[in-house]
């Protein structure tokens, strides 16, 4: 090979290499540009479900962009479906609450007349009643009262669940709360040879006074209801570390161990109660637990058949709430 | 004689309230709607017993209108309703009694609103 020939070959090889490099760069640009675009689109999809990738570039990139777009379409559709389902459920929940509220109203109107007119008969407004008539009347009155209690409980439950229950949060002294509820319930003790003992230390919780009263009223009312003559119901309140602890302890009929877990379910009634035909709606404890939970607290129960039951309510002390 | 106006749309409950008021010695006038109640109020009673859920003008609107009228601005009102009001705008001087109520609570509320003069009259 002559020198001239070597030179030509060198130039030819050099040109070929340069051309190849240029072609490779162009090919790389043609690939990375659309690929980066697809990657950016996937990134943007996190915030904006409506963006889509432009389908261009080499065939494989176009296929990738099309697949990404299809996935984005499906994602957008299912997000819309989820939103519609949530909306439907919210609407159903609102309708349910409205229904319960309307039914409660509609039931209480005739009950007002039933209770009122039965009372007039009992009071002798329509002439004196004999003992047997009064006895029959009392059955009617007792059942009207049961119906009213059931309606009130259902309405309260529905209000709590729909978040419509008004809450007026103030500092509440539990000792005052306990003595108030005890005073209100004391008439139920008289003549039954029951001891209602109060041991309450002053302690403050932040909560709705009326709701906390209801919690205590339900628990003490239950204790009195399920404790036979000669028994004892003790209500204690004290500060314990960062909690205010209310306990209602009775020497009553007790709850079988396998039923304790169901106590806070609505309409559940312990067999020890139903066997003795002790009346109740089965909603009181469900309401009590929800009200305690709304105060950031919890309720515990320990029971033994024939020995008694203790309900313990633990509410956060105000300084703990501030710290949290 | 104590003149009481009862505005209540449910005729049975109205009958119940009327009979209790008569037993207390009151002279009772009745209205089944807010509109007819407002007409009756032109002759100002000693006490108004007012239901809230009424067809047409409801109890709160009746209360608002009568409080706006100098002739009835201070009229004692006993609101008797199923729904406990969240607030009681214009209820003063007045009282709220939830339904259903027992005779004793109703009579106490009526006596409380009519004051000492009512008891002396009796």
Tab-separated table of C-alpha atoms in Angstrom:
chain	number	residue	atom	x	y	z
A	1	UNK	CA	0.000	0.000	0.000
A	2	UNK	CA	1.385	3.384	-0.948
A	3	UNK	CA	1.403	6.333	1.400
A	4	UNK	CA	-1.338	7.966	-0.623
A	5	UNK	CA	-3.457	4.864	-0.370
A	6	UNK	CA	-2.914	4.715	3.405
A	7	UNK	CA	-3.973	8.334	3.732
A	8	UNK	CA	-7.177	7.781	1.761
A	9	UNK	CA	-8.021	4.742	3.839
A	10	UNK	CA	-7.356	6.706	7.051
A	11	UNK	CA	-9.594	9.543	5.893
A	12	UNK	CA	-12.281	7.061	4.874
A	13	UNK	CA	-12.169	5.230	8.231
A	14	UNK	CA	-12.088	8.526	10.129
A	15	UNK	CA	-15.108	9.808	8.187
A	16	UNK	CA	-16.956	6.560	8.740
A	17	UNK	CA	-16.278	6.722	12.496
A	18	UNK	CA	-17.346	10.364	12.648
A	19	UNK	CA	-20.508	9.530	10.731
A	20	UNK	CA	-21.253	6.614	13.038
A	21	UNK	CA	-20.735	8.778	16.125
A	22	UNK	CA	-22.995	11.462	14.689
A	23	UNK	CA	-25.643	8.886	13.816
A	24	UNK	CA	-25.396	7.309	17.269
A	25	UNK	CA	-25.774	10.736	18.933
A	26	UNK	CA	-28.809	11.498	16.824
A	27	UNK	CA	-30.321	8.124	17.613
A	28	UNK	CA	-29.663	8.681	21.318
A	29	UNK	CA	-31.287	12.118	21.158
A	30	UNK	CA	-34.281	10.626	19.356
A	31	UNK	CA	-34.623	8.015	22.109
A	32	UNK	CA	-33.846	9.952	25.292
A	33	UNK	CA	-36.035	12.980	24.388
A	34	UNK	CA	-39.316	11.012	24.173
A	35	UNK	CA	-38.243	8.704	27.006
A	36	UNK	CA	-37.601	11.635	29.303
A	37	UNK	CA	-40.970	13.061	28.308
A	38	UNK	CA	-42.705	9.791	29.297
A	39	UNK	CA	-40.812	9.736	32.606
A	40	UNK	CA	-41.778	13.359	33.331
A	41	UNK	CA	-45.401	12.591	32.476
A	42	UNK	CA	-45.456	9.660	34.928
A	43	UNK	CA	-44.018	12.002	37.553
A	44	UNK	CA	-46.600	14.704	36.866
A	45	UNK	CA	-49.442	12.155	37.025
A	46	UNK	CA	-48.953	12.015	40.772
A	47	UNK	CA	-50.347	15.554	41.112
A	48	UNK	CA	-52.445	15.832	38.004
A	49	UNK	CA	-54.511	12.864	36.848
A	50	UNK	CA	-55.339	14.593	33.563
A	51	UNK	CA	-51.840	14.890	31.993
A	52	UNK	CA	-50.976	12.432	29.236
A	53	UNK	CA	-47.745	11.580	27.386
A	54	UNK	CA	-47.264	12.674	23.758
A	55	UNK	CA	-46.943	9.577	21.611
A	56	UNK	CA	-43.888	10.119	19.378
A	57	UNK	CA	-40.324	8.891	18.841
A	58	UNK	CA	-39.209	5.333	18.181
A	59	UNK	CA	-41.811	2.570	18.097
A	60	UNK	CA	-40.889	1.142	21.515
A	61	UNK	CA	-41.133	4.559	23.178
A	62	UNK	CA	-44.474	5.168	21.449
A	63	UNK	CA	-45.728	1.834	22.816
A	64	UNK	CA	-44.515	2.812	26.295
A	65	UNK	CA	-46.237	6.234	26.095
A	66	UNK	CA	-49.465	4.585	24.936
A	67	UNK	CA	-49.345	2.095	27.828
A	68	UNK	CA	-48.712	4.895	30.345
A	69	UNK	CA	-51.644	6.858	28.934
A	70	UNK	CA	-53.915	3.838	29.153
A	71	UNK	CA	-52.940	3.300	32.769
A	72	UNK	CA	-53.567	7.002	33.477
A	73	UNK	CA	-57.023	6.722	31.869
A	74	UNK	CA	-57.904	3.741	34.053
A	75	UNK	CA	-56.565	5.466	37.142
A	76	UNK	CA	-58.637	8.566	36.432
A	77	UNK	CA	-61.765	6.511	35.891
A	78	UNK	CA	-61.383	4.549	39.138
A	79	UNK	CA	-60.633	7.762	41.073
A	80	UNK	CA	-63.881	9.222	39.738
A	81	UNK	CA	-65.723	6.030	40.684
A	82	UNK	CA	-64.254	6.162	44.194
A	83	UNK	CA	-65.294	9.785	44.578
A	84	UNK	CA	-68.816	8.898	43.412
A	85	UNK	CA	-69.019	6.001	45.871
A	86	UNK	CA	-67.873	8.233	48.751
A	87	UNK	CA	-70.449	10.823	47.722
A	88	UNK	CA	-73.202	8.191	47.540
A	89	UNK	CA	-72.256	6.825	50.970
A	90	UNK	CA	-72.223	10.302	52.482
A	91	UNK	CA	-75.652	10.969	51.004
A	92	UNK	CA	-76.960	7.630	52.333
A	93	UNK	CA	-75.557	8.412	55.776
A	94	UNK	CA	-77.241	11.812	55.725
A	95	UNK	CA	-80.535	10.217	54.639
A	96	UNK	CA	-80.246	7.606	57.388
A	97	UNK	CA	-79.726	10.267	60.058
A	98	UNK	CA	-82.586	12.321	58.673
A	99	UNK	CA	-84.783	9.224	58.614
A	100	UNK	CA	-84.037	8.307	62.222
A	101	UNK	CA	-84.605	11.892	63.274
A	102	UNK	CA	-87.914	12.139	61.382
A	103	UNK	CA	-89.144	8.794	62.672
A	104	UNK	CA	-88.251	9.796	66.217
A	105	UNK	CA	-90.221	13.017	65.841
A	106	UNK	CA	-93.175	11.284	64.313
A	107	UNK	CA	-93.211	8.688	67.087
A	108	UNK	CA	-92.901	11.188	69.885
A	109	UNK	CA	-95.952	13.172	68.784
A	110	UNK	CA	-98.461	10.321	69.339
A	111	UNK	CA	-96.514	9.249	72.431
A	112	UNK	CA	-97.075	12.704	73.907
A	113	UNK	CA	-100.813	12.103	73.653
A	114	UNK	CA	-100.620	8.493	74.887
A	115	UNK	CA	-98.556	9.403	77.948
A	116	UNK	CA	-100.591	12.547	78.624
A	117	UNK	CA	-104.040	10.943	78.408
A	118	UNK	CA	-103.004	7.849	80.418
A	119	UNK	CA	-101.757	10.213	83.103
A	120	UNK	CA	-105.083	12.046	83.081
A	121	UNK	CA	-106.902	8.752	83.628
A	122	UNK	CA	-104.508	7.847	86.424
A	123	UNK	CA	-104.985	11.245	88.040
A	124	UNK	CA	-108.722	10.598	88.075
A	125	UNK	CA	-109.477	13.437	85.648
A	126	UNK	CA	-112.212	11.251	84.160
A	127	UNK	CA	-113.437	9.839	87.465
A	128	UNK	CA	-111.893	7.656	90.142
A	129	UNK	CA	-110.248	4.416	89.000
A	130	UNK	CA	-110.397	1.182	90.957
A	131	UNK	CA	-107.239	-0.756	91.847
A	132	UNK	CA	-107.501	-3.170	88.943
A	133	UNK	CA	-107.993	-0.344	86.461
A	134	UNK	CA	-104.998	1.479	87.905
A	135	UNK	CA	-102.915	-1.669	87.582
A	136	UNK	CA	-103.818	-2.083	83.904
A	137	UNK	CA	-103.164	1.574	83.337
A	138	UNK	CA	-99.728	1.225	84.904
A	139	UNK	CA	-98.817	-1.456	82.338
A	140	UNK	CA	-99.742	0.935	79.538
A	141	UNK	CA	-97.762	3.736	81.132
A	142	UNK	CA	-94.725	1.563	81.740
A	143	UNK	CA	-94.651	0.490	78.104
A	144	UNK	CA	-95.179	4.005	76.812
A	145	UNK	CA	-92.164	4.924	78.935
A	146	UNK	CA	-90.145	2.071	77.414
A	147	UNK	CA	-91.017	3.195	73.922
A	148	UNK	CA	-90.029	6.752	74.752
A	149	UNK	CA	-86.688	5.622	76.193
A	150	UNK	CA	-86.016	3.591	73.062
A	151	UNK	CA	-86.794	6.517	70.781
A	152	UNK	CA	-84.591	8.860	72.815
A	153	UNK	CA	-81.711	6.378	72.740
A	154	UNK	CA	-82.032	5.788	68.994
A	155	UNK	CA	-82.081	9.510	68.349
A	156	UNK	CA	-79.053	10.077	70.564
A	157	UNK	CA	-77.141	7.248	68.875
A	158	UNK	CA	-77.990	8.583	65.439
A	159	UNK	CA	-76.870	12.087	66.456
A	160	UNK	CA	-73.555	10.846	67.822
A	161	UNK	CA	-72.867	8.788	64.702
A	162	UNK	CA	-73.670	11.608	62.316
A	163	UNK	CA	-71.619	14.080	64.362
A	164	UNK	CA	-74.754	16.156	64.994
A	165	UNK	CA	-74.635	15.899	68.764
A	166	UNK	CA	-73.949	19.355	70.162
A	167	UNK	CA	-70.873	19.546	72.351
A	168	UNK	CA	-70.270	22.313	74.809
A	169	UNK	CA	-66.822	21.680	76.253
A	170	UNK	CA	-66.020	23.298	79.599
A	171	UNK	CA	-63.964	22.310	82.650
A	172	UNK	CA	-66.122	19.862	84.627
A	173	UNK	CA	-65.459	18.837	88.223
A	174	UNK	CA	-66.175	15.127	88.470
A	175	UNK	CA	-66.953	15.249	92.210
A	176	UNK	CA	-69.791	17.709	91.521
A	177	UNK	CA	-70.864	15.583	88.576
A	178	UNK	CA	-70.976	12.415	90.685
A	179	UNK	CA	-72.940	13.978	93.538
A	180	UNK	CA	-75.414	15.549	91.084
A	181	UNK	CA	-76.093	12.233	89.366
A	182	UNK	CA	-76.301	10.422	92.721
A	183	UNK	CA	-78.873	12.950	93.975
A	184	UNK	CA	-80.910	12.452	90.843
A	185	UNK	CA	-80.863	8.660	91.199
A	186	UNK	CA	-81.319	8.448	94.968
A	187	UNK	CA	-85.127	8.127	94.695
A	188	UNK	CA	-84.522	4.760	92.981
A	189	UNK	CA	-82.645	3.543	96.043
A	190	UNK	CA	-85.245	4.415	98.649
A	191	UNK	CA	-87.357	1.503	99.796
A	192	UNK	CA	-85.097	-1.031	98.073
A	193	UNK	CA	-82.585	-1.535	100.875
A	194	UNK	CA	-79.706	-0.538	98.581
A	195	UNK	CA	-76.641	1.403	99.624
A	196	UNK	CA	-75.426	4.091	97.207
A	197	UNK	CA	-71.958	5.138	98.327
A	198	UNK	CA	-70.047	8.073	96.864
A	199	UNK	CA	-66.307	8.595	97.206
A	200	UNK	CA	-65.371	11.380	94.858
A	201	UNK	CA	-62.252	13.539	95.033
A	202	UNK	CA	-62.311	16.869	93.228
A	203	UNK	CA	-60.776	16.405	89.768
A	204	UNK	CA	-61.351	18.340	86.587
A	205	UNK	CA	-61.862	17.046	83.063
A	206	UNK	CA	-62.563	19.047	79.917
A	207	UNK	CA	-65.819	17.858	78.448
A	208	UNK	CA	-69.492	18.379	77.795
A	209	UNK	CA	-71.197	18.392	81.185
A	210	UNK	CA	-74.484	17.024	79.883
A	211	UNK	CA	-72.806	14.146	78.037
A	212	UNK	CA	-70.620	13.227	81.004
A	213	UNK	CA	-73.709	13.306	83.212
A	214	UNK	CA	-75.379	10.933	80.798
A	215	UNK	CA	-72.401	8.555	80.940
A	216	UNK	CA	-72.517	8.477	84.713
A	217	UNK	CA	-76.310	8.374	84.843
A	218	UNK	CA	-76.344	5.332	82.543
A	219	UNK	CA	-73.687	3.485	84.536
A	220	UNK	CA	-75.062	4.246	88.001
A	221	UNK	CA	-78.626	3.686	86.773
A	222	UNK	CA	-77.597	0.266	85.418
A	223	UNK	CA	-75.784	-0.620	88.648
A	224	UNK	CA	-78.905	0.205	90.688
A	225	UNK	CA	-81.115	-1.669	88.243
A	226	UNK	CA	-79.024	-4.841	88.321
A	227	UNK	CA	-78.312	-4.935	92.043
A	228	UNK	CA	-80.814	-6.826	94.222
A	229	UNK	CA	-82.070	-5.594	97.586
A	230	UNK	CA	-79.427	-5.618	100.312
A	231	UNK	CA	-76.715	-4.771	97.781
A	232	UNK	CA	-74.300	-1.916	97.432
A	233	UNK	CA	-73.378	0.465	94.615
A	234	UNK	CA	-70.206	2.516	95.013
A	235	UNK	CA	-69.256	5.416	92.769
A	236	UNK	CA	-65.685	6.653	92.998
A	237	UNK	CA	-63.878	9.440	91.206
A	238	UNK	CA	-60.192	10.247	91.507
A	239	UNK	CA	-57.167	11.517	89.663
A	240	UNK	CA	-54.769	8.721	88.711
A	241	UNK	CA	-51.550	9.876	87.006
A	242	UNK	CA	-52.637	11.688	83.853
A	243	UNK	CA	-56.182	10.349	83.936
A	244	UNK	CA	-59.399	11.035	85.793
A	245	UNK	CA	-60.927	7.710	86.737
A	246	UNK	CA	-64.625	7.194	87.416
A	247	UNK	CA	-65.658	3.773	88.673
A	248	UNK	CA	-69.128	2.374	89.297
A	249	UNK	CA	-68.944	-0.823	91.308
A	250	UNK	CA	-72.005	-2.881	92.213
A	251	UNK	CA	-72.700	-6.109	94.078
A	252	UNK	CA	-75.298	-7.046	91.464
A	253	UNK	CA	-76.207	-10.029	89.334
A	254	UNK	CA	-73.083	-9.782	87.157
A	255	UNK	CA	-72.484	-10.580	83.488
A	256	UNK	CA	-71.328	-13.988	82.159
A	257	UNK	CA	-67.681	-13.850	80.983
A	258	UNK	CA	-68.513	-14.772	77.376
A	259	UNK	CA	-71.005	-11.906	77.134
A	260	UNK	CA	-68.783	-9.121	78.455
A	261	UNK	CA	-67.206	-8.520	75.028
A	262	UNK	CA	-70.660	-7.868	73.508
A	263	UNK	CA	-71.849	-5.442	76.186
A	264	UNK	CA	-71.231	-2.297	74.128
A	265	UNK	CA	-72.956	-3.628	71.003
A	266	UNK	CA	-76.270	-2.014	70.328
A	267	UNK	CA	-79.375	-3.935	71.389
A	268	UNK	CA	-77.232	-6.509	73.177
A	269	UNK	CA	-78.646	-7.486	76.567
A	270	UNK	CA	-76.904	-9.752	79.033
A	271	UNK	CA	-78.684	-13.058	79.658
A	272	UNK	CA	-78.604	-12.360	83.408
A	273	UNK	CA	-80.748	-9.282	82.693
A	274	UNK	CA	-83.195	-10.882	80.267
A	275	UNK	CA	-83.691	-13.972	82.461
A	276	UNK	CA	-84.830	-11.705	85.282
A	277	UNK	CA	-86.942	-9.628	82.860
A	278	UNK	CA	-85.101	-6.460	83.877
A	279	UNK	CA	-86.159	-3.871	81.305
A	280	UNK	CA	-83.760	-1.938	79.087
A	281	UNK	CA	-83.277	-0.835	75.487
A	282	UNK	CA	-79.852	-2.404	74.999
A	283	UNK	CA	-78.618	0.939	73.720
A	284	UNK	CA	-77.460	2.612	76.936
A	285	UNK	CA	-73.952	1.162	77.011
A	286	UNK	CA	-73.427	1.678	73.264
A	287	UNK	CA	-74.233	5.366	73.804
A	288	UNK	CA	-72.098	5.494	76.944
A	289	UNK	CA	-69.053	4.088	75.167
A	290	UNK	CA	-69.412	6.473	72.211
A	291	UNK	CA	-69.718	9.461	74.551
A	292	UNK	CA	-66.635	8.368	76.516
A	293	UNK	CA	-64.690	7.928	73.280
A	294	UNK	CA	-65.743	11.385	72.135
A	295	UNK	CA	-64.028	12.704	75.254
A	296	UNK	CA	-60.821	10.902	74.331
A	297	UNK	CA	-61.443	8.349	77.059
A	298	UNK	CA	-62.094	4.646	77.327
A	299	UNK	CA	-64.397	2.390	79.293
A	300	UNK	CA	-63.531	-0.960	80.880
A	301	UNK	CA	-65.659	-3.591	82.540
A	302	UNK	CA	-64.925	-6.360	85.009
A	303	UNK	CA	-67.701	-8.674	86.096
A	304	UNK	CA	-68.468	-11.906	87.856
A	305	UNK	CA	-71.879	-13.564	87.875
A	306	UNK	CA	-73.492	-13.342	91.301
A	307	UNK	CA	-70.682	-11.158	92.669
A	308	UNK	CA	-70.991	-7.877	90.825
A	309	UNK	CA	-69.769	-5.613	88.073
A	310	UNK	CA	-67.384	-2.665	87.902
A	311	UNK	CA	-67.385	-0.204	85.038
A	312	UNK	CA	-64.344	2.051	84.893
A	313	UNK	CA	-64.232	5.194	82.774
A	314	UNK	CA	-60.812	6.734	82.138
A	315	UNK	CA	-60.782	10.296	80.864
A	316	UNK	CA	-57.679	12.308	80.017
A	317	UNK	CA	-56.800	14.920	82.621
A	318	UNK	CA	-56.727	18.420	81.070
A	319	UNK	CA	-52.953	18.993	81.555
A	320	UNK	CA	-52.221	15.789	79.624
A	321	UNK	CA	-54.351	17.027	76.742
A	322	UNK	CA	-52.387	20.280	76.675
A	323	UNK	CA	-49.095	18.383	76.690
A	324	UNK	CA	-50.195	16.098	73.854
B	1	UNK	CA	-109.716	34.873	84.890
B	2	UNK	CA	-106.404	33.986	83.316
B	3	UNK	CA	-106.609	34.048	79.531
B	4	UNK	CA	-104.327	31.525	77.785
B	5	UNK	CA	-103.843	31.040	74.053
B	6	UNK	CA	-102.683	27.605	72.857
B	7	UNK	CA	-101.101	27.303	69.386
B	8	UNK	CA	-100.664	23.593	68.610
B	9	UNK	CA	-101.444	21.775	65.372
B	10	UNK	CA	-101.924	18.235	66.780
B	11	UNK	CA	-105.533	18.231	67.947
B	12	UNK	CA	-105.006	15.481	70.570
B	13	UNK	CA	-102.043	17.243	72.160
B	14	UNK	CA	-103.939	20.523	71.967
B	15	UNK	CA	-106.868	18.846	73.746
B	16	UNK	CA	-104.492	17.588	76.422
B	17	UNK	CA	-102.979	21.026	76.998
B	18	UNK	CA	-106.386	22.729	76.964
B	19	UNK	CA	-107.825	20.317	79.510
B	20	UNK	CA	-104.855	20.787	81.840
B	21	UNK	CA	-105.147	24.578	81.590
B	22	UNK	CA	-108.913	24.437	82.239
B	23	UNK	CA	-108.271	22.324	85.324
B	24	UNK	CA	-105.923	25.086	86.478
B	25	UNK	CA	-108.859	27.487	86.127
B	26	UNK	CA	-107.725	29.237	82.951
B	27	UNK	CA	-109.902	30.464	80.120
B	28	UNK	CA	-108.405	28.905	77.004
B	29	UNK	CA	-108.407	29.936	73.376
B	30	UNK	CA	-107.063	27.578	70.701
B	31	UNK	CA	-105.306	27.917	67.343
B	32	UNK	CA	-104.096	25.111	65.101
B	33	UNK	CA	-101.720	27.161	62.945
B	34	UNK	CA	-99.254	29.998	63.391
B	35	UNK	CA	-101.350	32.230	61.132
B	36	UNK	CA	-104.595	31.835	63.125
B	37	UNK	CA	-102.553	32.113	66.310
B	38	UNK	CA	-101.243	35.513	65.237
B	39	UNK	CA	-104.821	36.655	64.585
B	40	UNK	CA	-105.867	35.465	68.082
B	41	UNK	CA	-102.866	37.293	69.548
B	42	UNK	CA	-104.430	40.635	68.577
B	43	UNK	CA	-106.405	40.149	71.774
B	44	UNK	CA	-103.354	39.773	74.036
B	45	UNK	CA	-103.634	36.782	76.424
B	46	UNK	CA	-101.941	36.401	79.830
B	47	UNK	CA	-99.934	33.444	78.553
B	48	UNK	CA	-99.145	31.798	75.224
B	49	UNK	CA	-98.501	28.046	74.978
B	50	UNK	CA	-96.702	27.559	71.680
B	51	UNK	CA	-95.772	24.512	69.635
B	52	UNK	CA	-92.748	24.859	67.298
B	53	UNK	CA	-93.352	22.498	64.386
B	54	UNK	CA	-96.438	24.042	62.825
B	55	UNK	CA	-97.664	23.990	59.242
B	56	UNK	CA	-96.997	27.340	57.557
B	57	UNK	CA	-95.512	29.872	59.956
B	58	UNK	CA	-93.634	27.878	62.597
B	59	UNK	CA	-93.429	28.580	66.302
B	60	UNK	CA	-90.115	30.426	66.149
B	61	UNK	CA	-91.519	32.808	63.545
B	62	UNK	CA	-94.637	33.401	65.676
B	63	UNK	CA	-92.311	34.163	68.592
B	64	UNK	CA	-90.172	36.510	66.492
B	65	UNK	CA	-93.231	38.455	65.294
B	66	UNK	CA	-94.850	38.786	68.678
B	67	UNK	CA	-91.576	39.952	70.253
B	68	UNK	CA	-91.338	42.617	67.519
B	69	UNK	CA	-94.809	43.935	68.435
B	70	UNK	CA	-94.784	46.242	71.496
B	71	UNK	CA	-98.207	44.910	72.534
B	72	UNK	CA	-96.880	41.358	72.929
B	73	UNK	CA	-93.137	41.960	73.405
B	74	UNK	CA	-93.272	40.967	77.086
B	75	UNK	CA	-95.950	38.262	76.830
B	76	UNK	CA	-94.993	35.132	78.810
B	77	UNK	CA	-94.555	32.215	76.405
B	78	UNK	CA	-94.283	28.501	77.142
B	79	UNK	CA	-92.723	26.733	74.166
B	80	UNK	CA	-93.773	23.070	74.108
B	81	UNK	CA	-91.902	21.080	71.517
B	82	UNK	CA	-90.409	17.743	70.546
B	83	UNK	CA	-87.166	19.312	69.404
B	84	UNK	CA	-85.111	21.014	72.053
B	85	UNK	CA	-83.997	24.318	70.538
B	86	UNK	CA	-80.255	24.797	70.033
B	87	UNK	CA	-80.704	28.347	71.225
B	88	UNK	CA	-83.814	30.138	72.331
B	89	UNK	CA	-83.907	33.394	70.394
B	90	UNK	CA	-86.595	35.686	71.781
B	91	UNK	CA	-87.782	33.054	74.241
B	92	UNK	CA	-87.283	35.423	77.172
B	93	UNK	CA	-89.405	35.918	79.109
B	94	UNK	CA	-90.390	32.345	78.347
B	95	UNK	CA	-89.738	28.749	79.048
B	96	UNK	CA	-89.199	25.554	77.144
B	97	UNK	CA	-90.910	22.266	77.927
B	98	UNK	CA	-89.955	19.181	75.907
B	99	UNK	CA	-92.646	16.751	74.703
B	100	UNK	CA	-93.727	14.369	76.016
B	101	UNK	CA	-94.249	16.105	79.336
B	102	UNK	CA	-95.877	15.044	82.573
B	103	UNK	CA	-98.749	17.013	84.064
B	104	UNK	CA	-96.664	18.215	86.990
B	105	UNK	CA	-93.929	19.693	84.785
B	106	UNK	CA	-96.530	21.457	82.637
B	107	UNK	CA	-98.373	22.908	85.621
B	108	UNK	CA	-95.105	24.037	87.238
B	109	UNK	CA	-94.067	25.760	84.028
B	110	UNK	CA	-97.446	27.510	83.700
B	111	UNK	CA	-97.371	28.630	87.356
B	112	UNK	CA	-93.770	29.784	86.987
B	113	UNK	CA	-94.627	31.960	84.013
B	114	UNK	CA	-97.854	33.422	85.383
B	115	UNK	CA	-96.225	34.236	88.699
B	116	UNK	CA	-97.646	34.920	92.133
B	117	UNK	CA	-100.738	36.719	90.818
B	118	UNK	CA	-101.974	33.453	89.273
B	119	UNK	CA	-101.712	31.516	92.537
B	120	UNK	CA	-103.430	34.302	94.486
B	121	UNK	CA	-106.214	34.370	91.931
B	122	UNK	CA	-106.712	30.659	92.460
